[in-house]
Amino acid sequence: MISDTELVLKLKGGGSFVKLPPVFSDSKEYVIVAGVDCLYSYHVKTGKRFLVFKDCNEKIVGFDVYNLEGSEQLIACTRKGTVICWNLNTAVKLYSFETCRKNVKKFKLVNRLYKGNVMQKAMICWKKDKRINFGFLDLSSKKFKELTISFDIGDNFLVDVGGPVDNVFICLLENNILRFVTLNDPNNIITKKSSANFTYVLCHPEYECVLTGDEQGRIISWLKILQECTKTIYHWHSLPVKSICLSKGGSTFYSGGNEAVLVRWELFEPLNRRFLPRLPSAIEQLSVSEDNVFVAISTSDNAVKIISSYFDNVSNIQHLVLGDKFPGGIVFDPRTKALVMNGVTGCLQWYSPYDMNLLFSLDVSGRNKVTGDDVDKFVIPIDIVLFDINQLGSWTATVEELHSGDELSFECFLKFWHFDATEQKFKLNSSIMYPHEKKITAIKFQPSNKEIDIRCITTSEDRLFKIWQLFDSSDMYGCSVGWRNVGSGFYRDLTPSSLSFSHDGSIAAIPFNNILTTWLPKTCELKCSLAHPIYKEDIKQVAFGVGSQCHLVVAASNDRLSVWNLLTLSMTWTVRLNISFLQADFTTPYMSVFTDNKMFVFEPSSPKPVYINKEIGSNVICSIFTPNRYKSRTNGKWHEKSQIYFITSEKQLYCLDTNEETEEYTQFVYEETNNTLFSQITPNIKTSAMEQYEPIVHNYKKSSIKKLNMLLDYPPHTMPPTSLLCESVLSTMIFEAQKQNNANQSDSNSAEEQGDVTKIEIKEKNDMDVDTNEQLSSINLKPAEWMIGLL
Amino acid sequence: MAMQYSKDGKYFAQITAESRLKIWNTSTNSFEQEYTPNFHLAAPCVSLHFVQPTATNRVGSPKKKIKRKTELSNHYVCLGTTNGLLLVYSITKGDLDFTINSETSEVINCSSWQSGTEMYSSANQNILCWDLENRSVKSNWKAGNETITAMYLIPKKDELLTAAKTIKLWNINTQQLLKTYVGHNDNITSMEYISTQSSGCYCLTGAKSGRILSCWNLETDSVSASTHFIMDDVIHNLSVSVDNDGMTKVAATTRNGVCHIFRYVLNGRSTRPLKPATTVRVATDNTDVVAPIHIFSANYKDDNSLMIAHGIEMKLTFEDVIVSTTDKLQCLVRAAPKLQSKAKSDGAIGQKVPIDSTEYLGTHSSKVLPKKKKEGKACEVPMEMRLENLSLNKLDTVSRSSVKNIAHLLLQAMHSQDQVMLHTVFKNRDESVIRNAVKRLPIVSIKNLLDQMTIFMRGKSLWCQTAAIWMRIIVQEHAGILASNPSLSALLEEVLSAIDAKLVNHRPLSRLKGRLDLLISQIEKQPSRDNNSSEALLVYNDKASSDSELDGIEVGSTTEDPVDGWDEDTEEVNIFNEPSGNSSSEAEDSDDAMST
């Protein structure tokens, strides 16, 4: 048994990017998004990834950007209390600081608005023995000071700090109770009650103001809690408020929830609101850039959308969509060389792991989205449970099922999608209602290199398997193809559990309980049935060997892996294993089997595994072998020709790859595919370095234009001598300017009473006028001399 | 018009005629970025080259590593202008990153980069070496008195190939001329380097006005070309790939928008020019005329798959092509790049909305009846109808003629498969008419009729009902013929399966119906009982009918309790229903009188 050490796990995507709100850099050039244990910076304009901030190795609980002596720094705190600081532009780690506080819950910079030499402080709040404690880290002196305030609290609580640095206050929410305390007066704890449970809290960075969101969709602003406590209720959301963020000035705020609608509120005008509806998914997090130009919206489909303050789309940062689970597993699409997985409910997603890019998603169910926590108690969305793609990548079969508990409400659709090469689009070819009466357990296309005569088999809990065939349904109205059921089979009234085709597609193996049967898909004829007299476990999965091992069938039951030889109709070897699932490769003879704590790679011909990995196993949901892109390397190892990808229960996509660096693709890009003509010929980003030449505007406008025109318009022979004209023209100019000046002064005299602000403006204006006046007088003096010379 | 794929094949960059840079994403087929350089008309960009610093290229001290990582991390496009500027555009940033001025004011015609941060370019007759990290020109030397039009930096060797009419091989460290190859009589525009494991290194060149690609062996002393490839037009674009077994594949896109694939094992000289193994063309076939679609560029990606860009300059489509190994000409039929203006405002981002030409199928069936004829198309009146309209003496022969006609029409309909005709025939539910038609049908066409029935059986329930009647009559009439048919089971299998499928829900449905019936009958019963128990607001007792019933009761009560007060009571009650009350009291009186 060989345990390869040269193979390492590589993260190829997945993991939630929307657990923490994104943060804009002060320069607005980057937006920083938190992954599980890494931070990533993206260009705001293009949505492309720029840098990775590693070195955390722990779950990040909070991060922020701050400006220290002119350079932007990124600071983050992990759950174990380590504070790490990087240079934002280079991802160089500057320092890390151990606070030695475990179970940190919240990390926030308190005086972000104060730039320059003002002390930067970070609030850290952690939980210890059912009590929540607070401490402040001075970022310039790197000193940590624990506060004397602490609260008894349960598991579900929300906390935030706010206020300027000299008057920091803490707001702590638990269920429907709000507790408020300022650090200047820590003994005066004010408690308020609300009618509904709180879901979000945000403290104003400057004023004594707290915004809370609750389960009923209300946002309440609590003003001057220490004094009279003014409450304002902003109620638009019907579902719980998931996120609130204040603009940097603090006069407007944004909110969002499961409705997938962004709402912009004016803090002092609760009825003045603007909406951005129809976002791709529910809003998880919100964030505003330093100068309120951009808003980042983290949506539950694991994407960050950046919009301008006018609600124009700027860019999208799309990651692998994390479905609830991946019931259909992973399927490799040979056409796009992408992995196909369940995406948003009712959709399939095509994800390219090589450049970690979501190519597109296909809306299979074509149903309205059901949003809302209270709604989905009644409406269960139909979701894709199984799918397969044929060998050429031209056909995709999907099975959608709806189980809402009772027998009568079972719904099932089998759909065949054709990729139309001419139009380069997916087309729904056939949609079959109730292909089976009960749950479908497996669906597979028959391997075939032809575009015609394709078959597909489904097995179901109604104890039947059905063969579907592509047939020509052309008639006088045109050429078309469709899928129809050409036969169904059953065996001893047992339930088929799985399905596998031989490599050439000539035979199909279907296990019925503990009996392995083989059938001819063309005629639906039973070839043989195999059962072992001793090992009578129900077979869960089967897989045919490839190449020289095409006569071997691997059968996996819950606690046994056995291999049957179809030529001798006997079991060649069997081994006791607690199998979670079996995955066969369709290009190489290797197979992998995942147990509770290990992963084995083996060939059906030999009971000796070629590779064992003890790190993977317990939490793998599904896996797939894909052909290796770099086929040139051939030294006979199992991983040279194909790579194995798998998804863990944390919804992260990993790949088992050699340690040597191939080429590093470091981008997460996702583009909007819009079907309009204009969008097809318009780039998403358009830049021009052409300098815009603005017409030169002269500082002083000639008000005596009339006089000048008179001088220019009249025929010269009718005019008096130039010496006589000159002075009058120039003098009108001066006179006009002086007059204007006087007028302004009289204006300002009357305006002075109105207020300081206007006074300053007018003073500036006066200064300008005085300048022009001076210039004019100098002009007046000088030209007179040369004019005289002219004369 | 310069164009290039990035090394990983993810991006495609193009300089347009008005000197704009366009960047396409090949994996999502989207036009991503456009950049207009300053002075793009006065000093246009003429060359472009992708630079993609990768992790593997970083060598040196850790400090340097970090610095490089931040300086150059992703895809960059280096644009050479006519006045000697090198513009470095970052795709990640979506904007110009920096500019290097070579201070030569010469045209930067071509560039080449392999790895690291050094890039070579030509400036008229000079060779420039750029240091992209330090944003400066590292070295500059004169390379003869021809304007260099193509160059290629040989990977993993310190050698550089430059080409004008002659090809020159340079050592880049010593800036020494190693070799000169002669052969082309025009300026070379495209150049590729081929490194095979078995038979050495080659250089492939294509000139401005020749239809010939020349292949030069770089490892022999010979200075003339070893092989030639011939095409039907001037070369536009070139891409090569070498298999593990030494097979060299060359994809050459020509000016007329065709891609030629050469597949040869390069080993030694050949006097005759080699012809393409396969020619790939793209054409549209959706209109009356078959129009060709221009292939702009072909590129072998690092996994040996060929990607082509076709369409029009405004809208390119990128597609992986599996090149046929047997056919001489491979023609791909694609929709015309005419920009369909079918605007679909879909809120969900990035979802490919399937176009709706779907056939929705009923339960257990796989084919739905074709859609009804589009409205607006004039429905042709069948001959039978016209004749019927003509016939004057309709009244007496209606039944017989229709019976005759239906058999005939049925044959016609089955022959033409015209849906309207078929529907007219099968709309008929009159058993005698059907029986007549089936009887008169020639035996040969019974099979056709059965097939037709199969289609109807799979369809909607309305047609199923008719088909059931037809089916029954066919079986009744032609039982003998059917029984003698050896392929009967195959013939009827589908009908049976369709019937089975339709009947799946029959049992639960009839069970449901039974339950519903039970419920309904109970519900129906309930209100009547309620009516019995509830008192009516107004009870009208007819005189005649009430007499006999009331008699006995009243007699009993009065005889047992002959109290006066009770009499008064009854009288009070009776006020409410006067007519009958009066009559009954009168009757009482009379009865009393009688009993007494």
XYZ file of C-alpha atoms in Angstrom, chain A residues 29 43 45-46 48-52 89-92 278 280 305 313 316 335 337 344 347 355 357-363 369 417 419 421-437 466 468 471 473 475-477 480-486 629-632 634 661-667 669-677 680-691 693, chain B residues 7-8 10-11 20 24-25 27-40 52 54-56 58 66 69-70 73-76 89-96 244 301-305 310 314-315 317-320 322 333-335 339-355 357-367 370 373 416-420 458 493-494 497 504:
196
model
C -9.847 50.947 -5.951
C -10.663 45.542 -8.173
C -14.065 48.370 -11.442
C -13.417 44.973 -13.020
C -11.217 40.664 -10.766
C -9.179 39.327 -7.904
C -6.029 41.184 -7.063
C -4.412 39.870 -3.882
C -4.862 37.179 -1.278
C -1.371 47.213 -1.676
C 1.219 44.489 -1.386
C -0.329 41.849 0.894
C 2.844 41.916 2.969
C -34.706 42.064 -8.343
C -30.100 37.855 -7.923
C -22.324 42.955 -6.427
C -24.175 48.085 -11.808
C -19.887 41.449 -10.008
C -17.686 20.297 -24.022
C -14.483 21.088 -19.509
C -29.250 28.202 -6.871
C -30.523 25.837 -11.466
C -9.456 29.295 -13.576
C -14.586 30.772 -12.803
C -18.316 30.278 -12.861
C -19.146 30.028 -16.544
C -22.917 30.149 -16.480
C -25.932 28.607 -14.880
C -28.912 26.973 -16.480
C -32.373 27.541 -15.081
C -38.140 32.054 -6.734
C -31.688 19.543 -22.785
C -26.919 21.994 -26.636
C -24.203 23.930 -31.655
C -25.586 26.228 -34.308
C -26.865 28.775 -31.901
C -24.475 27.807 -29.108
C -27.314 27.604 -26.650
C -29.100 25.110 -24.487
C -32.563 24.160 -25.612
C -35.113 22.213 -23.682
C -35.954 19.339 -25.969
C -38.282 17.097 -24.012
C -39.978 17.514 -20.702
C -41.627 14.430 -19.292
C -44.021 14.585 -16.384
C -43.951 11.655 -14.027
C -41.413 9.519 -15.838
C -41.700 7.213 -12.856
C -44.277 6.907 -10.177
C -36.857 2.671 -17.978
C -35.308 6.378 -22.986
C -35.916 9.261 -31.869
C -39.881 12.974 -34.787
C -42.681 15.282 -40.052
C -43.861 17.501 -42.832
C -43.518 20.463 -40.512
C -37.015 17.484 -34.889
C -35.937 14.918 -32.383
C -37.431 13.880 -29.117
C -37.008 11.378 -26.347
C -39.364 8.540 -25.658
C -39.608 5.554 -23.462
C -38.740 2.456 -25.441
C -5.383 19.249 -18.640
C -1.664 18.661 -18.778
C -1.548 15.268 -20.342
C 2.059 15.611 -21.411
C 3.244 10.536 -18.236
C 3.280 24.330 -9.143
C 1.739 24.201 -12.533
C 0.459 27.532 -13.538
C -1.295 29.585 -11.006
C -4.565 31.029 -12.088
C -5.677 33.464 -9.573
C -8.897 34.987 -10.684
C -14.365 36.263 -12.690
C -17.952 36.137 -13.543
C -19.662 38.046 -16.248
C -23.179 38.961 -16.826
C -24.533 37.303 -19.916
C -27.186 39.503 -21.247
C -28.973 38.743 -24.424
C -29.552 42.172 -25.758
C -27.941 43.190 -28.972
C -23.254 41.931 -26.945
C -21.366 44.684 -28.694
C -20.687 46.805 -25.647
C -17.738 46.058 -23.417
C -18.350 45.850 -19.713
C -15.452 48.127 -19.057
C -14.544 50.910 -21.328
C -11.610 53.124 -20.609
C -10.029 55.837 -22.591
C -6.833 57.600 -21.823
C -7.566 60.270 -24.353
C -7.311 63.614 -22.689
C -9.591 69.011 -24.189
C -1.136 31.931 -22.938
C -3.813 30.102 -20.970
C -8.668 32.634 -21.329
C -8.546 35.996 -23.047
C -8.632 50.412 -29.797
C -12.759 39.103 -24.948
C -13.241 36.387 -22.394
C -14.675 30.927 -21.672
C -17.840 32.965 -21.305
C -17.858 34.355 -24.843
C -18.186 37.887 -23.600
C -16.734 41.160 -24.737
C -15.173 42.310 -21.532
C -13.080 45.382 -21.934
C -12.258 48.094 -24.389
C -9.413 50.524 -24.031
C -8.763 53.577 -26.126
C -5.196 54.756 -25.714
C -4.383 58.405 -25.676
C -3.378 59.737 -29.103
C -4.798 56.544 -30.554
C 1.111 36.762 -17.808
C 2.910 33.231 -13.177
C 3.918 31.917 -9.845
C 6.498 29.575 -11.303
C 9.259 33.953 -9.569
C 6.825 39.675 -2.752
C 3.900 39.514 -6.876
C 2.553 42.932 -6.339
C 0.233 39.393 -10.803
C -2.153 38.670 -13.621
C -2.910 39.178 -17.275
C -1.283 42.148 -18.892
C -2.585 47.407 -19.834
C -3.770 45.377 -16.869
C -6.879 43.299 -17.445
C -7.342 42.869 -13.726
C -7.398 46.588 -13.226
C -9.284 47.311 -16.397
C -6.992 50.206 -17.095
C -3.525 51.161 -18.213
C 3.566 13.590 -27.058
C -4.718 25.696 -25.973
C -2.348 24.057 -23.541
C -4.573 21.004 -23.331
C -4.267 20.491 -27.103
C -7.804 21.520 -27.874
C -15.525 33.299 -35.575
C -18.009 43.397 -33.436
C -19.218 40.103 -32.064
C -17.859 33.681 -30.791
C -15.257 31.429 -29.236
C -15.660 27.740 -29.538
C -13.672 24.616 -28.862
C -12.919 18.836 -32.193
C -22.940 25.190 -39.252
C -23.504 28.080 -36.918
C -26.137 30.733 -36.581
C -27.129 40.352 -33.877
C -30.506 39.162 -32.813
C -32.237 41.943 -31.051
C -34.341 39.670 -28.937
C -34.052 41.585 -25.745
C -34.906 39.579 -22.733
C -34.686 41.493 -19.535
C -33.891 38.853 -17.040
C -33.221 39.862 -13.511
C -31.184 36.829 -12.607
C -27.609 37.451 -13.464
C -25.656 35.141 -15.656
C -28.379 32.699 -16.268
C -28.498 31.283 -19.714
C -32.145 31.483 -20.439
C -33.050 28.572 -22.647
C -34.818 29.641 -25.763
C -38.817 26.066 -28.591
C -39.563 23.284 -26.221
C -41.991 20.489 -26.652
C -43.708 19.738 -23.400
C -44.684 16.161 -23.114
C -47.508 14.577 -21.272
C -47.247 11.889 -18.698
C -45.278 8.851 -19.806
C -45.259 9.905 -23.392
C -42.280 11.203 -25.186
C -43.749 12.941 -28.122
C -46.919 18.812 -33.207
C -50.591 25.272 -37.546
C -49.401 13.204 -46.322
C -49.200 13.269 -42.531
C -50.993 16.554 -42.687
C -52.147 17.383 -39.195
C -55.239 19.264 -40.217
C -49.270 9.142 -26.460
C -46.168 -2.703 -27.711
C -46.089 1.038 -27.687
C -47.346 0.817 -22.871
C -51.544 4.171 -13.914
